[in-house]
PDB file of C-alpha atoms in Angstrom:
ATOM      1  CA  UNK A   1     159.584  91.624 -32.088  1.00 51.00           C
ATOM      2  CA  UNK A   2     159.316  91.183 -35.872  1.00 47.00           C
ATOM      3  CA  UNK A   3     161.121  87.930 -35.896  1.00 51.00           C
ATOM      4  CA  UNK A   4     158.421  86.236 -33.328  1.00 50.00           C
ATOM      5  CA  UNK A   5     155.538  87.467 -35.360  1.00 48.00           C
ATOM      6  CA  UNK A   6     157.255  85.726 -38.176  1.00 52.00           C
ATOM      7  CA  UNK A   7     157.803  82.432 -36.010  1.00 54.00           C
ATOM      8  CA  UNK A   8     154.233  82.498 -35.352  1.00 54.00           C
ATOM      9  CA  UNK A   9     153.256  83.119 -38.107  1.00 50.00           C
ATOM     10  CA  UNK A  10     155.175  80.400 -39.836  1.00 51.00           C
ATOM     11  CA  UNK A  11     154.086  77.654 -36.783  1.00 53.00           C
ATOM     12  CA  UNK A  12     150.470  79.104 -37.704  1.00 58.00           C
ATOM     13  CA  UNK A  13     151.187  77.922 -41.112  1.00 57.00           C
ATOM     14  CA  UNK A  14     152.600  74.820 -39.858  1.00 50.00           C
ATOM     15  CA  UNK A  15     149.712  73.820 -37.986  1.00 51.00           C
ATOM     16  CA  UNK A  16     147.497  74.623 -41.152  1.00 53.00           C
ATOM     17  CA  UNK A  17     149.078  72.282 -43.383  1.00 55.00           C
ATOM     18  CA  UNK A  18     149.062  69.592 -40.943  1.00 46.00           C
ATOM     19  CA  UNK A  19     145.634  70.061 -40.120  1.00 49.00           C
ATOM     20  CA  UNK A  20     145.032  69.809 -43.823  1.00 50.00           C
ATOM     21  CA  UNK A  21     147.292  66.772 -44.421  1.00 54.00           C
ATOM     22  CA  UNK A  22     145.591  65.050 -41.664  1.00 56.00           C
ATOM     23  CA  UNK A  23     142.006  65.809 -43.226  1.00 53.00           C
ATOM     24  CA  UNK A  24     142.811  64.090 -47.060  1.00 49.00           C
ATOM     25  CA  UNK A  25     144.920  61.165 -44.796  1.00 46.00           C
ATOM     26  CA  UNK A  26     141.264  60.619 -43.315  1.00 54.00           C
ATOM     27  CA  UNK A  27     139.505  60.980 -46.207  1.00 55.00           C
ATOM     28  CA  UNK A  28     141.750  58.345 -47.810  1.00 46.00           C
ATOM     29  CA  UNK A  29     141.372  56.032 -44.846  1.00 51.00           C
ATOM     30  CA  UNK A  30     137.690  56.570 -45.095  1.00 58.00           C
ATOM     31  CA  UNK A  31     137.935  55.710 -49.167  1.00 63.00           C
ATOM     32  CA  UNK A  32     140.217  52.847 -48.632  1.00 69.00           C
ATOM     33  CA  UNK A  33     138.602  50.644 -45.643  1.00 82.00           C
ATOM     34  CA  UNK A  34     135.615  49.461 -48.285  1.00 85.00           C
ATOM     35  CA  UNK A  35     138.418  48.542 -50.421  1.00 85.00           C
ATOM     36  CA  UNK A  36     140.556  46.655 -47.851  1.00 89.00           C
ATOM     37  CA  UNK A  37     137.313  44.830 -46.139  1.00 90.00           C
ATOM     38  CA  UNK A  38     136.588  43.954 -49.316  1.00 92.00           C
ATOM     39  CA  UNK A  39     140.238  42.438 -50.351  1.00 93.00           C
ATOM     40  CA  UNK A  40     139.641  41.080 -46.577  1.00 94.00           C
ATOM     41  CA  UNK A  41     136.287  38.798 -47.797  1.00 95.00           C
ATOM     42  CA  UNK A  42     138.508  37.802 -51.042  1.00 96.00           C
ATOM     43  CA  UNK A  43     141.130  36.491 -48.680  1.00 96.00           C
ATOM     44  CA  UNK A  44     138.862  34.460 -46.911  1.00 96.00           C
ATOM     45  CA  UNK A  45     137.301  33.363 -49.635  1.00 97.00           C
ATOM     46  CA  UNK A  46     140.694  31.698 -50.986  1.00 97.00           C
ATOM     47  CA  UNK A  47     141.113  30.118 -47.540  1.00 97.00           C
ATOM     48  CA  UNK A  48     137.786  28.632 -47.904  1.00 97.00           C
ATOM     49  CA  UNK A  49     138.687  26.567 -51.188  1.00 97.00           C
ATOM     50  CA  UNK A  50     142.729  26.342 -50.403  1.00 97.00           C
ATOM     51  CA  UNK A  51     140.966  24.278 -47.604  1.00 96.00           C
ATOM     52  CA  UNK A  52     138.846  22.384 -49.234  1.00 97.00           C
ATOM     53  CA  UNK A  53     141.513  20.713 -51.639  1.00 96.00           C
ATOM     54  CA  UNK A  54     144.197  20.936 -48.942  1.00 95.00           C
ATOM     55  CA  UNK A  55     141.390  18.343 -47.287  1.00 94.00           C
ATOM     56  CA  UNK A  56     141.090  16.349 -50.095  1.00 94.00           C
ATOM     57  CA  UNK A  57     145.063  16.100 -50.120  1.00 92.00           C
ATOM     58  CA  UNK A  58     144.546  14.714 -46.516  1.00 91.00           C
ATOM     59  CA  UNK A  59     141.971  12.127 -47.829  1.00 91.00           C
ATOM     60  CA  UNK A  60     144.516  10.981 -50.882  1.00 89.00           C
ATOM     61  CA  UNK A  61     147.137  10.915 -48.917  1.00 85.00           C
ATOM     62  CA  UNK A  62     145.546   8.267 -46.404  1.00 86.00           C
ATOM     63  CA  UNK A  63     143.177   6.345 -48.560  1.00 79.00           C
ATOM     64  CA  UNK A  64     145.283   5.798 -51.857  1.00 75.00           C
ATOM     65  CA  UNK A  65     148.452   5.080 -53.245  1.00 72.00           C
ATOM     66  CA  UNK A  66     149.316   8.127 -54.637  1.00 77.00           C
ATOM     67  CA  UNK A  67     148.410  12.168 -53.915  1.00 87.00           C
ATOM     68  CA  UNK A  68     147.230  13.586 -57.381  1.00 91.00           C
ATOM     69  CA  UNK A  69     147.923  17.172 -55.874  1.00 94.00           C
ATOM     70  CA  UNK A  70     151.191  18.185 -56.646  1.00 94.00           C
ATOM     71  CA  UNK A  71     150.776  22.161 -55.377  1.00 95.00           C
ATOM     72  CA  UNK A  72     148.189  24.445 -54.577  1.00 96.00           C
ATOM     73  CA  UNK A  73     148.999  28.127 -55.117  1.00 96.00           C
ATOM     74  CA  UNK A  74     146.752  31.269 -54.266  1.00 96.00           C
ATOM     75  CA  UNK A  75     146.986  35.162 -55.459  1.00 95.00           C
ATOM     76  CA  UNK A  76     144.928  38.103 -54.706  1.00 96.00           C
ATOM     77  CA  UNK A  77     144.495  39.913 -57.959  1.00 93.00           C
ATOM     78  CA  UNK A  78     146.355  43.494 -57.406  1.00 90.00           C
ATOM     79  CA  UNK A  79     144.052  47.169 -57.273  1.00 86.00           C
ATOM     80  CA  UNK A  80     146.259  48.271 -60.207  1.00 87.00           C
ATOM     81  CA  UNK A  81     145.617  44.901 -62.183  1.00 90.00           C
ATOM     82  CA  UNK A  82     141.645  45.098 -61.559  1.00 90.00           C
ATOM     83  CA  UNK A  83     141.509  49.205 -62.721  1.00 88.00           C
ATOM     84  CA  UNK A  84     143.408  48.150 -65.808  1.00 89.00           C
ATOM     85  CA  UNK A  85     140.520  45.175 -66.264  1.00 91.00           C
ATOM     86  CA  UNK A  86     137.876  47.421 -65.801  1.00 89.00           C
ATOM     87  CA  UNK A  87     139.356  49.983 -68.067  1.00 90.00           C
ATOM     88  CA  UNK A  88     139.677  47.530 -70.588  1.00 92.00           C
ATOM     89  CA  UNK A  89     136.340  46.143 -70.077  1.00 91.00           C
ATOM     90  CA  UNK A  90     134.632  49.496 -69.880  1.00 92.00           C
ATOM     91  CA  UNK A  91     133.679  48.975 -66.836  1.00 90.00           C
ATOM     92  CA  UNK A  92     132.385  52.381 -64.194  1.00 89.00           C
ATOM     93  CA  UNK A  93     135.009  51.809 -61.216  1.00 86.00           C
ATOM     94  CA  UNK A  94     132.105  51.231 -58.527  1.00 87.00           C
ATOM     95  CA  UNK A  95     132.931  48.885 -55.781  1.00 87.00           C
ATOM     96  CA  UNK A  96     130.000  46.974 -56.105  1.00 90.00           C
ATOM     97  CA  UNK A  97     130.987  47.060 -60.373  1.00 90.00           C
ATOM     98  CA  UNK A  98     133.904  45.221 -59.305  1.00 90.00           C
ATOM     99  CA  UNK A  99     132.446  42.925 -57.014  1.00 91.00           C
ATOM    100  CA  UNK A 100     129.909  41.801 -60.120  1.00 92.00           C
ATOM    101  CA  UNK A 101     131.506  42.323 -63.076  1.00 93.00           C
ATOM    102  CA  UNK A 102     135.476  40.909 -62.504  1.00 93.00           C
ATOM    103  CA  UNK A 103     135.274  36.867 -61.468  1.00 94.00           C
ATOM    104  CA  UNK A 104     138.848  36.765 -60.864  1.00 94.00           C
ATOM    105  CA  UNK A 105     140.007  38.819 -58.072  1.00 95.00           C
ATOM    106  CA  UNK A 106     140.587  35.412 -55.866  1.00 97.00           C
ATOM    107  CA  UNK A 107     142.531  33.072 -57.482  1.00 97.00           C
ATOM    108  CA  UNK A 108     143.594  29.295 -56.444  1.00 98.00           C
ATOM    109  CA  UNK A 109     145.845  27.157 -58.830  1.00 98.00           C
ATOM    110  CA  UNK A 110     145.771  23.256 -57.914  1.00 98.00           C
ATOM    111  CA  UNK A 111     148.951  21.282 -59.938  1.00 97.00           C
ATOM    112  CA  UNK A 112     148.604  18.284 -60.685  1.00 95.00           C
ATOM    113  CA  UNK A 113     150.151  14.683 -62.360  1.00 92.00           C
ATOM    114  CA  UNK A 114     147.996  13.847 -64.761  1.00 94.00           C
ATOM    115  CA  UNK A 115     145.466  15.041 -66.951  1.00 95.00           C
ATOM    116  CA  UNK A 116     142.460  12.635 -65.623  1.00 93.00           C
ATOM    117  CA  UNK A 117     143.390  14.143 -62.451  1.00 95.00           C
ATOM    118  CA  UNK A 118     142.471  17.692 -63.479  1.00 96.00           C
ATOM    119  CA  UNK A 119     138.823  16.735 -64.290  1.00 97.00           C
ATOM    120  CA  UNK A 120     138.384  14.190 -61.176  1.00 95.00           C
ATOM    121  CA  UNK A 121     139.533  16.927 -58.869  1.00 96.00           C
ATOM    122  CA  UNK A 122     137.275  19.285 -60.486  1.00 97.00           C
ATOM    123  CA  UNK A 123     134.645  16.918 -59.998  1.00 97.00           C
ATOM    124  CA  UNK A 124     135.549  16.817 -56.282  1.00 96.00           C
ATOM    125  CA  UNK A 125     135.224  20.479 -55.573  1.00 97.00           C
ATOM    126  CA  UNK A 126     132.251  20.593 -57.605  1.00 97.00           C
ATOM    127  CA  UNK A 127     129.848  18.114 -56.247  1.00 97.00           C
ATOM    128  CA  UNK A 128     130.378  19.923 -52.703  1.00 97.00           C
ATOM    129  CA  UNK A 129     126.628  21.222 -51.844  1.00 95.00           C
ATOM    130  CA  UNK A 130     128.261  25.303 -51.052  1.00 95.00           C
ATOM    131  CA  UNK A 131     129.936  25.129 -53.996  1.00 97.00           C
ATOM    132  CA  UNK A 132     127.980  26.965 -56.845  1.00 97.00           C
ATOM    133  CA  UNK A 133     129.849  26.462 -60.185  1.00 98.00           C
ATOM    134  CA  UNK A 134     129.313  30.088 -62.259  1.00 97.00           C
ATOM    135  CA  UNK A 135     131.311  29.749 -65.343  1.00 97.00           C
ATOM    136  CA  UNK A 136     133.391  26.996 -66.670  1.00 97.00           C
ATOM    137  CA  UNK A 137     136.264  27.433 -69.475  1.00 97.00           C
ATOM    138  CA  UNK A 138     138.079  24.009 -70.797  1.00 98.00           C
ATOM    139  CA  UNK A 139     141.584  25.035 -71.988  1.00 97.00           C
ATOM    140  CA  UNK A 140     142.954  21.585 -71.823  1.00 97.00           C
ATOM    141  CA  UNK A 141     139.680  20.454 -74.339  1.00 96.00           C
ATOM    142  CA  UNK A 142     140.061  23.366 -76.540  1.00 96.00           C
ATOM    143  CA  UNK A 143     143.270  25.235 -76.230  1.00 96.00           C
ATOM    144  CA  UNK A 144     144.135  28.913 -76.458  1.00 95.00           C
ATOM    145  CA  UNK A 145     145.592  29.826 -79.763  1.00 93.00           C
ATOM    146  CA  UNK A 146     148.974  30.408 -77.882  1.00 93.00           C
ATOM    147  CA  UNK A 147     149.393  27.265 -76.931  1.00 94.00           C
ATOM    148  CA  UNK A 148     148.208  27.777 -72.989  1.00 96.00           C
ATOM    149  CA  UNK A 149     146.039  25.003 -71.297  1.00 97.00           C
ATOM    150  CA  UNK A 150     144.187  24.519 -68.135  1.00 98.00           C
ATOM    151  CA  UNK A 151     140.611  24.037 -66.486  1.00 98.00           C
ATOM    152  CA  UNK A 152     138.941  27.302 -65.256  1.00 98.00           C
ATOM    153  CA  UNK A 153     136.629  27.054 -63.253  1.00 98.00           C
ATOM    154  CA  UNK A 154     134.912  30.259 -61.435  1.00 98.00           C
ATOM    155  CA  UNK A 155     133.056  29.039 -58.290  1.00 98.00           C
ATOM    156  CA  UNK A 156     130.768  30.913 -55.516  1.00 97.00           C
ATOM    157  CA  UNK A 157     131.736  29.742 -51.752  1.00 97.00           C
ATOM    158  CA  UNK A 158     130.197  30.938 -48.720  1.00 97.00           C
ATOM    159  CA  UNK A 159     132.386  33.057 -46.070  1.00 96.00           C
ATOM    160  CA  UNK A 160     131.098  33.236 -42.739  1.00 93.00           C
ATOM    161  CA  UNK A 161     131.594  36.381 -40.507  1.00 90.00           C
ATOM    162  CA  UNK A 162     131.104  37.704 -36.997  1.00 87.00           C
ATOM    163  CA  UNK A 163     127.031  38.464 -38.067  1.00 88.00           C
ATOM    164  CA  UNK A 164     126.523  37.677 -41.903  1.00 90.00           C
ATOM    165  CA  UNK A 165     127.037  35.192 -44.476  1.00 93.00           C
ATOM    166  CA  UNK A 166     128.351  36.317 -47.854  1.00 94.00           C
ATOM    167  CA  UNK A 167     128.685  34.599 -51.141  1.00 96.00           C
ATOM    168  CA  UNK A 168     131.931  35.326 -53.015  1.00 96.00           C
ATOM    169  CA  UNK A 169     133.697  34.507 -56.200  1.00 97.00           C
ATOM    170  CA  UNK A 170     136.691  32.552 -56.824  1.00 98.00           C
ATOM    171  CA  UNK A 171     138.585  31.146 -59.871  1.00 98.00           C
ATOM    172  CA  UNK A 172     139.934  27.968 -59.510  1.00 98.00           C
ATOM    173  CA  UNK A 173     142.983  26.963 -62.422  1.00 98.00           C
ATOM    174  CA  UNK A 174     143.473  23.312 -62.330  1.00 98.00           C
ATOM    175  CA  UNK A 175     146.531  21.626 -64.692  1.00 98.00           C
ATOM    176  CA  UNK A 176     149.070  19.452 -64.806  1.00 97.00           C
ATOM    177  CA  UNK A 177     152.982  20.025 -64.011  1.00 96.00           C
ATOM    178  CA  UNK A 178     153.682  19.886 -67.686  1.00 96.00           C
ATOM    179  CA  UNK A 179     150.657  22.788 -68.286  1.00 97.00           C
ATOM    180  CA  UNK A 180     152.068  24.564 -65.289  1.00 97.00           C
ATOM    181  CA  UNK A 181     155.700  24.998 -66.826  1.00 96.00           C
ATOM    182  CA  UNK A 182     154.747  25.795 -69.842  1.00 96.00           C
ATOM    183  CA  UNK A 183     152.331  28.972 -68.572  1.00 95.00           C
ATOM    184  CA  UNK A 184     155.244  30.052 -66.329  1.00 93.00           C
ATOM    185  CA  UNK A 185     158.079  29.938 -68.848  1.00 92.00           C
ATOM    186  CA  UNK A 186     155.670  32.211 -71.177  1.00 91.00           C
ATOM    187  CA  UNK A 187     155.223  34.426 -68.874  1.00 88.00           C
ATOM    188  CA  UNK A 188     158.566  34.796 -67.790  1.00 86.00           C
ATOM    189  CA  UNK A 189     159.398  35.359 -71.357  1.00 84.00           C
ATOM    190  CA  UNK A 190     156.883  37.801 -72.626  1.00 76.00           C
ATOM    191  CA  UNK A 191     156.350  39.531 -69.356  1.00 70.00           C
ATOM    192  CA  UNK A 192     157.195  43.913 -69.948  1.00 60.00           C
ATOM    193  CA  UNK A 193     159.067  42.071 -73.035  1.00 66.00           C
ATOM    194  CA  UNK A 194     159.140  44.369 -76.513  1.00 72.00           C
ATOM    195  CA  UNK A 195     159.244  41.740 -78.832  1.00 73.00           C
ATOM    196  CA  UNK A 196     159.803  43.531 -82.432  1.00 77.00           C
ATOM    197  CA  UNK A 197     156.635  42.925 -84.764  1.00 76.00           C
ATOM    198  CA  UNK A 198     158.998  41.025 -87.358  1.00 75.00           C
ATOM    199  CA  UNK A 199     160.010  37.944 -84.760  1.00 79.00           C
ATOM    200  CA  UNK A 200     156.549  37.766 -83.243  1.00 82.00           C
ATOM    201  CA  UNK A 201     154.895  35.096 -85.488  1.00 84.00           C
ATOM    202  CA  UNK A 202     157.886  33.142 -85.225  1.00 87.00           C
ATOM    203  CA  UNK A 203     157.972  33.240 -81.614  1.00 87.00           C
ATOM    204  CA  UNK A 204     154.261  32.454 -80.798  1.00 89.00           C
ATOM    205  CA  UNK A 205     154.867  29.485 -83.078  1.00 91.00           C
ATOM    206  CA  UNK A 206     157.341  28.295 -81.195  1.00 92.00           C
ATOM    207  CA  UNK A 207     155.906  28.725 -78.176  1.00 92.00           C
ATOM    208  CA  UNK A 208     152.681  26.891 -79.515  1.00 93.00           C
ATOM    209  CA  UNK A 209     154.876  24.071 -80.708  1.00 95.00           C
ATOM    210  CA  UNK A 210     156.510  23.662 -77.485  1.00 95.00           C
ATOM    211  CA  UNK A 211     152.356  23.534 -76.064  1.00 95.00           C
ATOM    212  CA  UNK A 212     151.839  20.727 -77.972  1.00 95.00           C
ATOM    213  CA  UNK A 213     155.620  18.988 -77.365  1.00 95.00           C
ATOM    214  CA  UNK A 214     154.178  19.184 -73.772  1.00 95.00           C
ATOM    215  CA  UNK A 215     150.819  17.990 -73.978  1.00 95.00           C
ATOM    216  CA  UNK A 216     151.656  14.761 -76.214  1.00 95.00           C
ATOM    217  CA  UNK A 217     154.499  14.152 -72.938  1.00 94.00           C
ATOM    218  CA  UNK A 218     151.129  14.805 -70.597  1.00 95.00           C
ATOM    219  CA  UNK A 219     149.404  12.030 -73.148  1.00 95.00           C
ATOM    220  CA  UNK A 220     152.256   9.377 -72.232  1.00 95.00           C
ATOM    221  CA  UNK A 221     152.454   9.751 -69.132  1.00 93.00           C
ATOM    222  CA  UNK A 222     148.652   9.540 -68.632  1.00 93.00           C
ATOM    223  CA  UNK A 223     149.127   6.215 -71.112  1.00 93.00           C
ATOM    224  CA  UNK A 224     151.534   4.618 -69.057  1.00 92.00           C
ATOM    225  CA  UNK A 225     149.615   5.131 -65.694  1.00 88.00           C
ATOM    226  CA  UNK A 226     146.820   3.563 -67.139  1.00 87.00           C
ATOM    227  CA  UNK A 227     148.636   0.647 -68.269  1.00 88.00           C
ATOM    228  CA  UNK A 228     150.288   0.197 -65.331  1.00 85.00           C
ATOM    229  CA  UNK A 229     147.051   0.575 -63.251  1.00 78.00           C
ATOM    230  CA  UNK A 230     145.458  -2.226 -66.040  1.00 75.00           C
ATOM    231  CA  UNK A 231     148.928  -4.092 -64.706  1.00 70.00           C
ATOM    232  CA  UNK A 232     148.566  -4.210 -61.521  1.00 65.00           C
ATOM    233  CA  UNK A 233     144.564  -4.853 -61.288  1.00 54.00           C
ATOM    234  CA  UNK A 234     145.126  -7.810 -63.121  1.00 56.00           C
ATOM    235  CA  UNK A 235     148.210  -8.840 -61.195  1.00 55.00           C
ATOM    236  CA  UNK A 236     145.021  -8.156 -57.719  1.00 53.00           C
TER     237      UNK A 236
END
């Protein structure tokens, strides 16, 4: 008799706990569907502008002798990634805070051969009547005191859904192949690097250097295009 009171007794308990696991599972869900709708309008957001240069590839591709789009790449900025921002920044973790205040949740990268092409594809994506240009940071112009280059752009596009229209933000890296291996091989070797406080200087120096090796090959190449376009109008 005793040991089905305690079998009850422990199924009771059972049935408590997953009654109670089932309640915080559903108050997660409830917490995290804002968060995943939202991630959901950032997503088609980057499809939005992934489609407007994959469309200008088309029109290249078809209408000139070269493509000056090498690669276009795309990343959703991470939950963890945009807490730590906010932290940083100061920022009250509010949906609607991180909505307004962080312009880089979407990303697109668009590589490309040569410098010129960085600012006529900008141009391109610019002069589009839904595009609204927000912000725009010339790293290519005026480098970063590391050594890192590119064209940041952070844009407003239009997403359509089933019964609204909402504007969202994305920021749009444009650079060269040569700007593009030189941001990746930093990464790859500072990233969760400790790099003792005594080598430090001497690294970012070298790093820098190797920036600049880089760009004067990006200056080259762009002078021997252009000489070789002069060529071959003349040659027309």
């Amino acid at each position: 008799m005793e040991d089905k009171i305690t079998e009850r007794m422990k199924d009771s308990r059972l049935m408590d706990n997953f009654l109670a696991n089932e309640k915080i599972l559903d108050r997660i869900s409830r917490h995290l569907e804002p968060i995943e709708q939202m991630n959901a309008y950032y997503r088609c957001a980057i499809m939005e502008i992934e489609t407007k240069f994959k469309v200008l590839s088309e029109q290249f591709s078809l209408k000139y002798d070269r493509n000056p789009i090498e690669t276009i790449k795309s990343r959703l900025k991470s939950q963890d990634s945009i807490l730590k921002k906010m932290g940083r920044k100061g920022i009250p973790v509010t949906l609607e805070n991180m909505e307004r205040e962080i312009d880089d949740i979407a990303g697109v990268r668009v590589i490309c051969s040569f410098v010129e092409d960085v600012y006529m594809l900008a141009d391109c994506l610019l002069q589009q009547d839904d595009i609204t240009l927000l912000e725009k940071k010339d790293y290519i112009r005026y480098p970063k005191d590391s050594g890192y280059r590119s064209l940041h752009l952070i844009v407003q596009v239009p997403i359509f859904l089933q019964n609204e229209k909402r504007q969202m933000k994305v920021e749009v890296q444009i650079r060269t192949l040569a700007m593009d291996l030189w941001a990746s091989q930093e990464h790859k070797l500072r990233y969760k690097k400790s790099i003792p406080e005594d080598e430090e200087e001497s690294i970012s120096n070298e790093l820098a250097e190797c920036a600049q090796i880089l760009s004067s090959v990006d200056t080259r190449m762009q002078a021997l295009r252009t000489k070789l376009s002069e060529s071959r109008f003349q040659e027309d």
